[in-house]
Amino acid sequence: MNSFVKASLIAAMMTAPLMADESFGGVGITIYQVNEGVHVAEVIPGTPAAETNLRAGDVITAVDGVSLKGQNIEFSKAKLRGQVNKPLEITYTSNGETYSTVIRRAQITVKDLDNKAVKNWYGDKDRVNVQELETFASATENDKQLVAVLSRGNLVKNDVSVASADVNGVYVEKAQTSPKFTKATPIRKGDATLCLFNRKALSFAVKSTGRVAVTIMNADGEQVAKLGLDNAVAGVNTINWNGSQLPSGRYVISIDHNGAVSGANAVLK
């Protein structure tokens, strides 16, 4: 594996150098650091990032409101990784536009595939494809689902055969393969913007009239309140609510405006 790949591999997935049997909470992307933030090299299928519109070539500029501009790769990885099932807000640029989405971290494991066991399984074959490795993994892993294969640090496509001695498997917990991840539709910043969040009121701005549904989730991703406004006007709107019984801390606010969803983090004091 070259030093560039080692330094950039899987911000929300692994550290450099590559380590076998590493397990953590992540979103499932490979990245490298650029001045504006982190460049998404690949989105790993079957992980939370694959449930969003985040794509290779996009640049993540902030996580939970903390800018990644001018930071190093270790700082960025630390922001993307964290508690399993805990949601995080990612701000990124794609084709010159800025978007925001909320993703829920999954339990991800990266481990060496047992070359000898794979060869024995397939009658001493020297090269195998992804489908064959998935079949092998499903029979040998009780609690994990293989979602991708890396060869020398690069994502292996489904129709490519690789030497079984040079591969690593990327797994998620089997319980996470049903869509437990937050599937968010990133929207252009400003389409729906959180303006105020306290224990008595929540204000947001939208650019057009329509129906708005607001979901409030705690830091563990549990819904604590659902608010709605059928006739929101263009501009700032306010919904009164009672948050007096909620503990102080960080919350995730999801605003659905005419079917387009934006997410924001906010602190309740």
PDB file of C-alpha atoms in Angstrom:
ATOM      1  CA  MET A   1       0.000   0.000   0.000  1.00  0.00           C
ATOM      2  CA  ASN A   2       1.552   3.349  -0.938  1.00  0.00           C
ATOM      3  CA  SER A   3       2.000   6.120   1.648  1.00  0.00           C
ATOM      4  CA  PHE A   4      -0.664   8.319   0.028  1.00  0.00           C
ATOM      5  CA  VAL A   5      -3.318   5.637   0.403  1.00  0.00           C
ATOM      6  CA  LYS A   6      -2.170   4.932   3.966  1.00  0.00           C
ATOM      7  CA  ALA A   7      -2.544   8.559   4.931  1.00  0.00           C
ATOM      8  CA  SER A   8      -5.942   9.002   3.354  1.00  0.00           C
ATOM      9  CA  LEU A   9      -7.805   5.747   3.910  1.00  0.00           C
ATOM     10  CA  ILE A  10     -11.281   5.709   5.304  1.00  0.00           C
ATOM     11  CA  ALA A  11     -11.693   8.739   7.460  1.00  0.00           C
ATOM     12  CA  ALA A  12     -14.655   7.277   9.095  1.00  0.00           C
ATOM     13  CA  MET A  13     -13.289   3.790   8.743  1.00  0.00           C
ATOM     14  CA  MET A  14      -9.638   3.201   9.558  1.00  0.00           C
ATOM     15  CA  THR A  15      -6.366   4.733  10.599  1.00  0.00           C
ATOM     16  CA  ALA A  16      -3.047   4.601   8.832  1.00  0.00           C
ATOM     17  CA  PRO A  17      -1.229   2.325   8.681  1.00  0.00           C
ATOM     18  CA  LEU A  18      -3.854  -0.289   7.905  1.00  0.00           C
ATOM     19  CA  MET A  19      -4.767  -2.410  10.916  1.00  0.00           C
ATOM     20  CA  ALA A  20      -6.557  -5.752  10.956  1.00  0.00           C
ATOM     21  CA  ASP A  21      -9.595  -6.345  13.143  1.00  0.00           C
ATOM     22  CA  GLU A  22     -10.250  -2.658  13.792  1.00  0.00           C
ATOM     23  CA  SER A  23     -13.820  -1.863  14.789  1.00  0.00           C
ATOM     24  CA  PHE A  24     -15.355   1.583  15.353  1.00  0.00           C
ATOM     25  CA  GLY A  25     -18.311   3.866  14.733  1.00  0.00           C
ATOM     26  CA  GLY A  26     -18.056   5.410  11.282  1.00  0.00           C
ATOM     27  CA  VAL A  27     -19.982   6.504   8.199  1.00  0.00           C
ATOM     28  CA  GLY A  28     -18.106   4.567   5.503  1.00  0.00           C
ATOM     29  CA  ILE A  29     -15.988   6.791   3.243  1.00  0.00           C
ATOM     30  CA  THR A  30     -12.367   6.970   2.147  1.00  0.00           C
ATOM     31  CA  ILE A  31     -10.877  10.449   2.184  1.00  0.00           C
ATOM     32  CA  TYR A  32      -7.755  12.544   1.903  1.00  0.00           C
ATOM     33  CA  GLN A  33      -7.153  16.004   3.314  1.00  0.00           C
ATOM     34  CA  VAL A  34      -7.281  19.106   1.117  1.00  0.00           C
ATOM     35  CA  ASN A  35      -7.168  22.745   2.136  1.00  0.00           C
ATOM     36  CA  GLU A  36     -10.962  23.183   2.019  1.00  0.00           C
ATOM     37  CA  GLY A  37     -11.622  20.080   4.153  1.00  0.00           C
ATOM     38  CA  VAL A  38     -11.549  16.419   3.175  1.00  0.00           C
ATOM     39  CA  HIS A  39     -11.989  15.055  -0.330  1.00  0.00           C
ATOM     40  CA  VAL A  40     -14.229  11.973  -0.585  1.00  0.00           C
ATOM     41  CA  ALA A  41     -12.270   9.376  -2.566  1.00  0.00           C
ATOM     42  CA  GLU A  42     -14.873   6.603  -2.339  1.00  0.00           C
ATOM     43  CA  VAL A  43     -18.207   5.861  -0.679  1.00  0.00           C
ATOM     44  CA  ILE A  44     -18.332   2.296   0.641  1.00  0.00           C
ATOM     45  CA  PRO A  45     -21.539   0.484  -0.371  1.00  0.00           C
ATOM     46  CA  GLY A  46     -23.724  -0.828   2.427  1.00  0.00           C
ATOM     47  CA  THR A  47     -22.602   1.853   4.903  1.00  0.00           C
ATOM     48  CA  PRO A  48     -24.469   4.961   6.171  1.00  0.00           C
ATOM     49  CA  ALA A  49     -22.754   7.258   3.660  1.00  0.00           C
ATOM     50  CA  ALA A  50     -24.150   5.155   0.807  1.00  0.00           C
ATOM     51  CA  GLU A  51     -27.667   5.963   2.060  1.00  0.00           C
ATOM     52  CA  THR A  52     -27.131   9.663   1.266  1.00  0.00           C
ATOM     53  CA  ASN A  53     -26.291  11.669  -1.843  1.00  0.00           C
ATOM     54  CA  LEU A  54     -22.638  11.979  -0.800  1.00  0.00           C
ATOM     55  CA  ARG A  55     -20.457  10.936  -3.743  1.00  0.00           C
ATOM     56  CA  ALA A  56     -16.798  10.470  -4.646  1.00  0.00           C
ATOM     57  CA  GLY A  57     -15.312  13.837  -5.530  1.00  0.00           C
ATOM     58  CA  ASP A  58     -17.334  15.786  -2.961  1.00  0.00           C
ATOM     59  CA  VAL A  59     -15.490  17.782  -0.295  1.00  0.00           C
ATOM     60  CA  ILE A  60     -16.643  17.671   3.342  1.00  0.00           C
ATOM     61  CA  THR A  61     -16.076  21.112   4.809  1.00  0.00           C
ATOM     62  CA  ALA A  62     -17.581  20.737   8.304  1.00  0.00           C
ATOM     63  CA  VAL A  63     -18.844  18.107  10.771  1.00  0.00           C
ATOM     64  CA  ASP A  64     -21.400  19.116  13.411  1.00  0.00           C
ATOM     65  CA  GLY A  65     -20.678  22.738  12.588  1.00  0.00           C
ATOM     66  CA  VAL A  66     -16.902  22.379  13.142  1.00  0.00           C
ATOM     67  CA  SER A  67     -14.896  23.464  10.101  1.00  0.00           C
ATOM     68  CA  LEU A  68     -12.373  21.029   8.602  1.00  0.00           C
ATOM     69  CA  LYS A  69     -10.719  23.755   6.540  1.00  0.00           C
ATOM     70  CA  GLY A  70      -6.971  23.884   7.119  1.00  0.00           C
ATOM     71  CA  GLN A  71      -7.060  20.913   9.505  1.00  0.00           C
ATOM     72  CA  ASN A  72      -5.029  17.696   9.254  1.00  0.00           C
ATOM     73  CA  ILE A  73      -6.280  14.226   8.401  1.00  0.00           C
ATOM     74  CA  GLU A  74      -6.238  12.989  12.007  1.00  0.00           C
ATOM     75  CA  PHE A  75      -8.442  15.873  13.155  1.00  0.00           C
ATOM     76  CA  SER A  76     -10.935  15.192  10.365  1.00  0.00           C
ATOM     77  CA  LYS A  77     -11.041  11.449  11.054  1.00  0.00           C
ATOM     78  CA  ALA A  78     -11.675  12.099  14.742  1.00  0.00           C
ATOM     79  CA  LYS A  79     -14.682  14.271  13.871  1.00  0.00           C
ATOM     80  CA  LEU A  80     -16.178  11.700  11.492  1.00  0.00           C
ATOM     81  CA  ARG A  81     -15.732   8.736  13.799  1.00  0.00           C
ATOM     82  CA  GLY A  82     -17.579   8.339  17.097  1.00  0.00           C
ATOM     83  CA  GLN A  83     -20.388   6.659  18.983  1.00  0.00           C
ATOM     84  CA  VAL A  84     -22.317   4.020  17.036  1.00  0.00           C
ATOM     85  CA  ASN A  85     -25.867   5.111  16.065  1.00  0.00           C
ATOM     86  CA  LYS A  86     -25.126   8.701  17.081  1.00  0.00           C
ATOM     87  CA  PRO A  87     -26.108  11.104  14.273  1.00  0.00           C
ATOM     88  CA  LEU A  88     -23.769  13.728  12.906  1.00  0.00           C
ATOM     89  CA  GLU A  89     -24.328  16.603  10.492  1.00  0.00           C
ATOM     90  CA  ILE A  90     -22.011  16.751   7.480  1.00  0.00           C
ATOM     91  CA  THR A  91     -21.660  19.882   5.363  1.00  0.00           C
ATOM     92  CA  TYR A  92     -20.102  19.309   1.957  1.00  0.00           C
ATOM     93  CA  THR A  93     -19.678  20.815  -1.487  1.00  0.00           C
ATOM     94  CA  SER A  94     -20.593  19.031  -4.715  1.00  0.00           C
ATOM     95  CA  ASN A  95     -20.260  20.540  -8.190  1.00  0.00           C
ATOM     96  CA  GLY A  96     -19.902  24.005  -6.716  1.00  0.00           C
ATOM     97  CA  GLU A  97     -22.994  23.790  -4.474  1.00  0.00           C
ATOM     98  CA  THR A  98     -23.075  23.427  -0.687  1.00  0.00           C
ATOM     99  CA  TYR A  99     -25.230  20.750   0.939  1.00  0.00           C
ATOM    100  CA  SER A 100     -25.964  19.425   4.407  1.00  0.00           C
ATOM    101  CA  THR A 101     -27.064  15.964   5.526  1.00  0.00           C
ATOM    102  CA  VAL A 102     -27.478  14.071   8.792  1.00  0.00           C
ATOM    103  CA  ILE A 103     -25.922  10.586   8.957  1.00  0.00           C
ATOM    104  CA  ARG A 104     -26.072   7.994  11.712  1.00  0.00           C
ATOM    105  CA  ARG A 105     -22.787   6.195  12.439  1.00  0.00           C
ATOM    106  CA  ALA A 106     -22.687   2.396  12.129  1.00  0.00           C
ATOM    107  CA  GLN A 107     -20.443  -0.224  13.699  1.00  0.00           C
ATOM    108  CA  ILE A 108     -17.793  -0.865  11.046  1.00  0.00           C
ATOM    109  CA  THR A 109     -15.048  -3.471  11.121  1.00  0.00           C
ATOM    110  CA  VAL A 110     -12.042  -3.649   8.811  1.00  0.00           C
ATOM    111  CA  LYS A 111     -10.106  -6.906   8.975  1.00  0.00           C
ATOM    112  CA  ASP A 112      -7.746  -9.049   6.938  1.00  0.00           C
ATOM    113  CA  LEU A 113      -9.427 -11.873   5.065  1.00  0.00           C
ATOM    114  CA  ASP A 114      -7.808 -15.199   5.908  1.00  0.00           C
ATOM    115  CA  ASN A 115      -5.979 -16.006   2.667  1.00  0.00           C
ATOM    116  CA  LYS A 116      -5.493 -19.691   3.522  1.00  0.00           C
ATOM    117  CA  ALA A 117      -9.139 -20.138   4.516  1.00  0.00           C
ATOM    118  CA  VAL A 118     -10.360 -18.425   1.319  1.00  0.00           C
ATOM    119  CA  LYS A 119      -8.115 -20.609  -0.892  1.00  0.00           C
ATOM    120  CA  ASN A 120      -9.253 -23.779   0.873  1.00  0.00           C
ATOM    121  CA  TRP A 121     -12.910 -22.734   0.588  1.00  0.00           C
ATOM    122  CA  TYR A 122     -12.622 -22.382  -3.203  1.00  0.00           C
ATOM    123  CA  GLY A 123     -10.339 -25.318  -3.909  1.00  0.00           C
ATOM    124  CA  ASP A 124      -6.979 -23.550  -3.775  1.00  0.00           C
ATOM    125  CA  LYS A 125      -7.979 -20.677  -6.118  1.00  0.00           C
ATOM    126  CA  ASP A 126      -5.396 -17.890  -6.279  1.00  0.00           C
ATOM    127  CA  ARG A 127      -7.824 -15.177  -7.410  1.00  0.00           C
ATOM    128  CA  VAL A 128     -11.406 -14.524  -6.286  1.00  0.00           C
ATOM    129  CA  ASN A 129     -14.055 -11.898  -6.976  1.00  0.00           C
ATOM    130  CA  VAL A 130     -16.175  -9.861  -4.575  1.00  0.00           C
ATOM    131  CA  GLN A 131     -19.219 -12.117  -4.858  1.00  0.00           C
ATOM    132  CA  GLU A 132     -17.106 -15.142  -3.943  1.00  0.00           C
ATOM    133  CA  LEU A 133     -15.680 -13.312  -0.948  1.00  0.00           C
ATOM    134  CA  GLU A 134     -19.174 -12.282   0.157  1.00  0.00           C
ATOM    135  CA  THR A 135     -20.258 -15.927   0.035  1.00  0.00           C
ATOM    136  CA  PHE A 136     -17.199 -16.938   2.057  1.00  0.00           C
ATOM    137  CA  ALA A 137     -17.797 -14.194   4.628  1.00  0.00           C
ATOM    138  CA  SER A 138     -21.502 -14.967   5.051  1.00  0.00           C
ATOM    139  CA  ALA A 139     -20.606 -18.542   5.959  1.00  0.00           C
ATOM    140  CA  THR A 140     -17.762 -17.677   8.328  1.00  0.00           C
ATOM    141  CA  GLU A 141     -18.995 -14.508  10.093  1.00  0.00           C
ATOM    142  CA  ASN A 142     -21.951 -14.896  12.447  1.00  0.00           C
ATOM    143  CA  ASP A 143     -22.576 -11.260  13.342  1.00  0.00           C
ATOM    144  CA  LYS A 144     -21.066  -9.271  10.465  1.00  0.00           C
ATOM    145  CA  GLN A 145     -22.016  -8.584   6.862  1.00  0.00           C
ATOM    146  CA  LEU A 146     -19.271  -8.026   4.286  1.00  0.00           C
ATOM    147  CA  VAL A 147     -20.134  -4.863   2.328  1.00  0.00           C
ATOM    148  CA  ALA A 148     -16.884  -4.145   0.476  1.00  0.00           C
ATOM    149  CA  VAL A 149     -13.440  -5.516  -0.280  1.00  0.00           C
ATOM    150  CA  LEU A 150     -10.212  -3.511  -0.311  1.00  0.00           C
ATOM    151  CA  SER A 151      -7.143  -4.609  -2.265  1.00  0.00           C
ATOM    152  CA  ARG A 152      -3.988  -2.705  -1.313  1.00  0.00           C
ATOM    153  CA  GLY A 153      -6.221   0.042   0.050  1.00  0.00           C
ATOM    154  CA  ASN A 154      -8.452   0.415  -3.017  1.00  0.00           C
ATOM    155  CA  LEU A 155     -12.124  -0.530  -3.327  1.00  0.00           C
ATOM    156  CA  VAL A 156     -12.540  -3.657  -5.460  1.00  0.00           C
ATOM    157  CA  LYS A 157     -15.365  -3.535  -8.009  1.00  0.00           C
ATOM    158  CA  ASN A 158     -17.795  -6.437  -8.224  1.00  0.00           C
ATOM    159  CA  ASP A 159     -16.542  -7.734 -11.588  1.00  0.00           C
ATOM    160  CA  VAL A 160     -12.827  -7.714 -10.704  1.00  0.00           C
ATOM    161  CA  SER A 161     -10.890 -10.718  -9.407  1.00  0.00           C
ATOM    162  CA  VAL A 162      -8.082 -10.159  -6.908  1.00  0.00           C
ATOM    163  CA  ALA A 163      -5.388 -12.209  -5.226  1.00  0.00           C
ATOM    164  CA  SER A 164      -6.868 -13.416  -1.965  1.00  0.00           C
ATOM    165  CA  ALA A 165      -3.588 -12.679  -0.185  1.00  0.00           C
ATOM    166  CA  ASP A 166      -3.959  -8.923  -0.693  1.00  0.00           C
ATOM    167  CA  VAL A 167      -7.486  -8.162   0.477  1.00  0.00           C
ATOM    168  CA  ASN A 168      -9.219  -6.696   3.496  1.00  0.00           C
ATOM    169  CA  GLY A 169     -12.928  -6.943   4.234  1.00  0.00           C
ATOM    170  CA  VAL A 170     -15.134  -4.054   5.311  1.00  0.00           C
ATOM    171  CA  TYR A 171     -18.026  -5.261   7.474  1.00  0.00           C
ATOM    172  CA  VAL A 172     -21.048  -3.794   9.223  1.00  0.00           C
ATOM    173  CA  GLU A 173     -22.976  -5.473  11.990  1.00  0.00           C
ATOM    174  CA  LYS A 174     -25.722  -7.656  10.482  1.00  0.00           C
ATOM    175  CA  ALA A 175     -28.302  -5.911  12.675  1.00  0.00           C
ATOM    176  CA  GLN A 176     -27.462  -2.679  10.846  1.00  0.00           C
ATOM    177  CA  THR A 177     -28.085  -3.996   7.324  1.00  0.00           C
ATOM    178  CA  SER A 178     -31.781  -3.166   7.534  1.00  0.00           C
ATOM    179  CA  PRO A 179     -32.045   0.591   7.001  1.00  0.00           C
ATOM    180  CA  LYS A 180     -31.261   1.773  10.513  1.00  0.00           C
ATOM    181  CA  PHE A 181     -29.114   4.510   9.066  1.00  0.00           C
ATOM    182  CA  THR A 182     -30.610   7.939   8.665  1.00  0.00           C
ATOM    183  CA  LYS A 183     -31.409   8.261   4.975  1.00  0.00           C
ATOM    184  CA  ALA A 184     -31.338  11.986   4.346  1.00  0.00           C
ATOM    185  CA  THR A 185     -31.773  13.904   1.126  1.00  0.00           C
ATOM    186  CA  PRO A 186     -29.145  16.639   1.128  1.00  0.00           C
ATOM    187  CA  ILE A 187     -30.494  20.014   0.126  1.00  0.00           C
ATOM    188  CA  ARG A 188     -28.944  23.302  -0.845  1.00  0.00           C
ATOM    189  CA  LYS A 189     -28.082  25.401   2.183  1.00  0.00           C
ATOM    190  CA  GLY A 190     -30.737  28.044   2.839  1.00  0.00           C
ATOM    191  CA  ASP A 191     -33.621  25.978   1.483  1.00  0.00           C
ATOM    192  CA  ALA A 192     -34.628  25.354   5.087  1.00  0.00           C
ATOM    193  CA  THR A 193     -32.568  26.961   7.838  1.00  0.00           C
ATOM    194  CA  LEU A 194     -32.886  26.628  11.607  1.00  0.00           C
ATOM    195  CA  CYS A 195     -32.990  30.107  13.163  1.00  0.00           C
ATOM    196  CA  LEU A 196     -33.926  29.570  16.831  1.00  0.00           C
ATOM    197  CA  PHE A 197     -34.157  26.591  19.171  1.00  0.00           C
ATOM    198  CA  ASN A 198     -35.016  26.885  22.833  1.00  0.00           C
ATOM    199  CA  ARG A 199     -37.388  25.231  25.307  1.00  0.00           C
ATOM    200  CA  LYS A 200     -40.392  27.347  24.248  1.00  0.00           C
ATOM    201  CA  ALA A 201     -40.022  27.961  20.525  1.00  0.00           C
ATOM    202  CA  LEU A 202     -38.385  26.759  17.335  1.00  0.00           C
ATOM    203  CA  SER A 203     -37.924  29.085  14.357  1.00  0.00           C
ATOM    204  CA  PHE A 204     -36.853  28.271  10.828  1.00  0.00           C
ATOM    205  CA  ALA A 205     -36.638  30.052   7.488  1.00  0.00           C
ATOM    206  CA  VAL A 206     -37.838  28.651   4.155  1.00  0.00           C
ATOM    207  CA  LYS A 207     -37.826  30.149   0.678  1.00  0.00           C
ATOM    208  CA  SER A 208     -41.360  29.181  -0.351  1.00  0.00           C
ATOM    209  CA  THR A 209     -44.745  28.416   1.146  1.00  0.00           C
ATOM    210  CA  GLY A 210     -45.807  24.904   2.033  1.00  0.00           C
ATOM    211  CA  ARG A 211     -46.040  22.243   4.690  1.00  0.00           C
ATOM    212  CA  VAL A 212     -43.218  21.802   7.207  1.00  0.00           C
ATOM    213  CA  ALA A 213     -42.633  18.868   9.558  1.00  0.00           C
ATOM    214  CA  VAL A 214     -39.926  19.220  12.206  1.00  0.00           C
ATOM    215  CA  THR A 215     -38.424  16.224  14.013  1.00  0.00           C
ATOM    216  CA  ILE A 216     -36.266  16.729  17.109  1.00  0.00           C
ATOM    217  CA  MET A 217     -33.865  13.902  18.030  1.00  0.00           C
ATOM    218  CA  ASN A 218     -31.486  13.605  20.968  1.00  0.00           C
ATOM    219  CA  ALA A 219     -27.770  12.819  20.619  1.00  0.00           C
ATOM    220  CA  ASP A 220     -28.534   9.081  20.530  1.00  0.00           C
ATOM    221  CA  GLY A 221     -30.845   9.510  17.548  1.00  0.00           C
ATOM    222  CA  GLU A 222     -34.081   9.001  19.507  1.00  0.00           C
ATOM    223  CA  GLN A 223     -37.068  11.149  18.526  1.00  0.00           C
ATOM    224  CA  VAL A 224     -38.141  13.412  21.387  1.00  0.00           C
ATOM    225  CA  ALA A 225     -40.635  15.661  19.594  1.00  0.00           C
ATOM    226  CA  LYS A 226     -42.500  16.009  16.297  1.00  0.00           C
ATOM    227  CA  LEU A 227     -43.782  19.450  15.274  1.00  0.00           C
ATOM    228  CA  GLY A 228     -45.662  20.592  12.209  1.00  0.00           C
ATOM    229  CA  LEU A 229     -46.881  23.651  10.330  1.00  0.00           C
ATOM    230  CA  ASP A 230     -49.275  23.185   7.415  1.00  0.00           C
ATOM    231  CA  ASN A 231     -49.088  26.731   6.046  1.00  0.00           C
ATOM    232  CA  ALA A 232     -45.498  27.909   6.470  1.00  0.00           C
ATOM    233  CA  VAL A 233     -44.804  31.176   4.649  1.00  0.00           C
ATOM    234  CA  ALA A 234     -41.692  32.211   2.779  1.00  0.00           C
ATOM    235  CA  GLY A 235     -39.356  33.687   5.363  1.00  0.00           C
ATOM    236  CA  VAL A 236     -39.098  33.013   9.099  1.00  0.00           C
ATOM    237  CA  ASN A 237     -41.719  30.850  10.818  1.00  0.00           C
ATOM    238  CA  THR A 238     -42.036  30.017  14.527  1.00  0.00           C
ATOM    239  CA  ILE A 239     -43.591  26.988  16.214  1.00  0.00           C
ATOM    240  CA  ASN A 240     -44.259  27.073  19.951  1.00  0.00           C
ATOM    241  CA  TRP A 241     -43.534  23.889  21.876  1.00  0.00           C
ATOM    242  CA  ASN A 242     -42.728  22.649  25.387  1.00  0.00           C
ATOM    243  CA  GLY A 243     -39.195  21.365  25.878  1.00  0.00           C
ATOM    244  CA  SER A 244     -39.044  22.023  29.613  1.00  0.00           C
ATOM    245  CA  GLN A 245     -38.609  18.350  30.526  1.00  0.00           C
ATOM    246  CA  LEU A 246     -35.729  17.625  28.144  1.00  0.00           C
ATOM    247  CA  PRO A 247     -32.135  17.487  29.412  1.00  0.00           C
ATOM    248  CA  SER A 248     -29.658  20.104  28.253  1.00  0.00           C
ATOM    249  CA  GLY A 249     -27.325  19.105  25.445  1.00  0.00           C
ATOM    250  CA  ARG A 250     -26.995  18.666  21.685  1.00  0.00           C
ATOM    251  CA  TYR A 251     -30.022  17.794  19.552  1.00  0.00           C
ATOM    252  CA  VAL A 252     -30.523  17.065  15.859  1.00  0.00           C
ATOM    253  CA  ILE A 253     -33.271  19.041  14.130  1.00  0.00           C
ATOM    254  CA  SER A 254     -34.685  17.606  10.894  1.00  0.00           C
ATOM    255  CA  ILE A 255     -36.822  20.005   8.836  1.00  0.00           C
ATOM    256  CA  ASP A 256     -38.992  18.510   6.081  1.00  0.00           C
ATOM    257  CA  HIS A 257     -40.198  21.281   3.763  1.00  0.00           C
ATOM    258  CA  ASN A 258     -42.470  20.046   0.966  1.00  0.00           C
ATOM    259  CA  GLY A 259     -40.648  16.700   0.935  1.00  0.00           C
ATOM    260  CA  ALA A 260     -37.070  18.053   0.969  1.00  0.00           C
ATOM    261  CA  VAL A 261     -35.215  17.368   4.217  1.00  0.00           C
ATOM    262  CA  SER A 262     -32.405  19.376   5.840  1.00  0.00           C
ATOM    263  CA  GLY A 263     -30.702  18.680   9.124  1.00  0.00           C
ATOM    264  CA  ALA A 264     -29.036  20.853  11.730  1.00  0.00           C
ATOM    265  CA  ASN A 265     -27.460  20.398  15.143  1.00  0.00           C
ATOM    266  CA  ALA A 266     -28.522  22.679  17.989  1.00  0.00           C
ATOM    267  CA  VAL A 267     -27.791  22.962  21.696  1.00  0.00           C
ATOM    268  CA  LEU A 268     -30.613  23.119  24.235  1.00  0.00           C
ATOM    269  CA  LYS A 269     -29.559  25.041  27.338  1.00  0.00           C
TER     270      LYS A 269
END
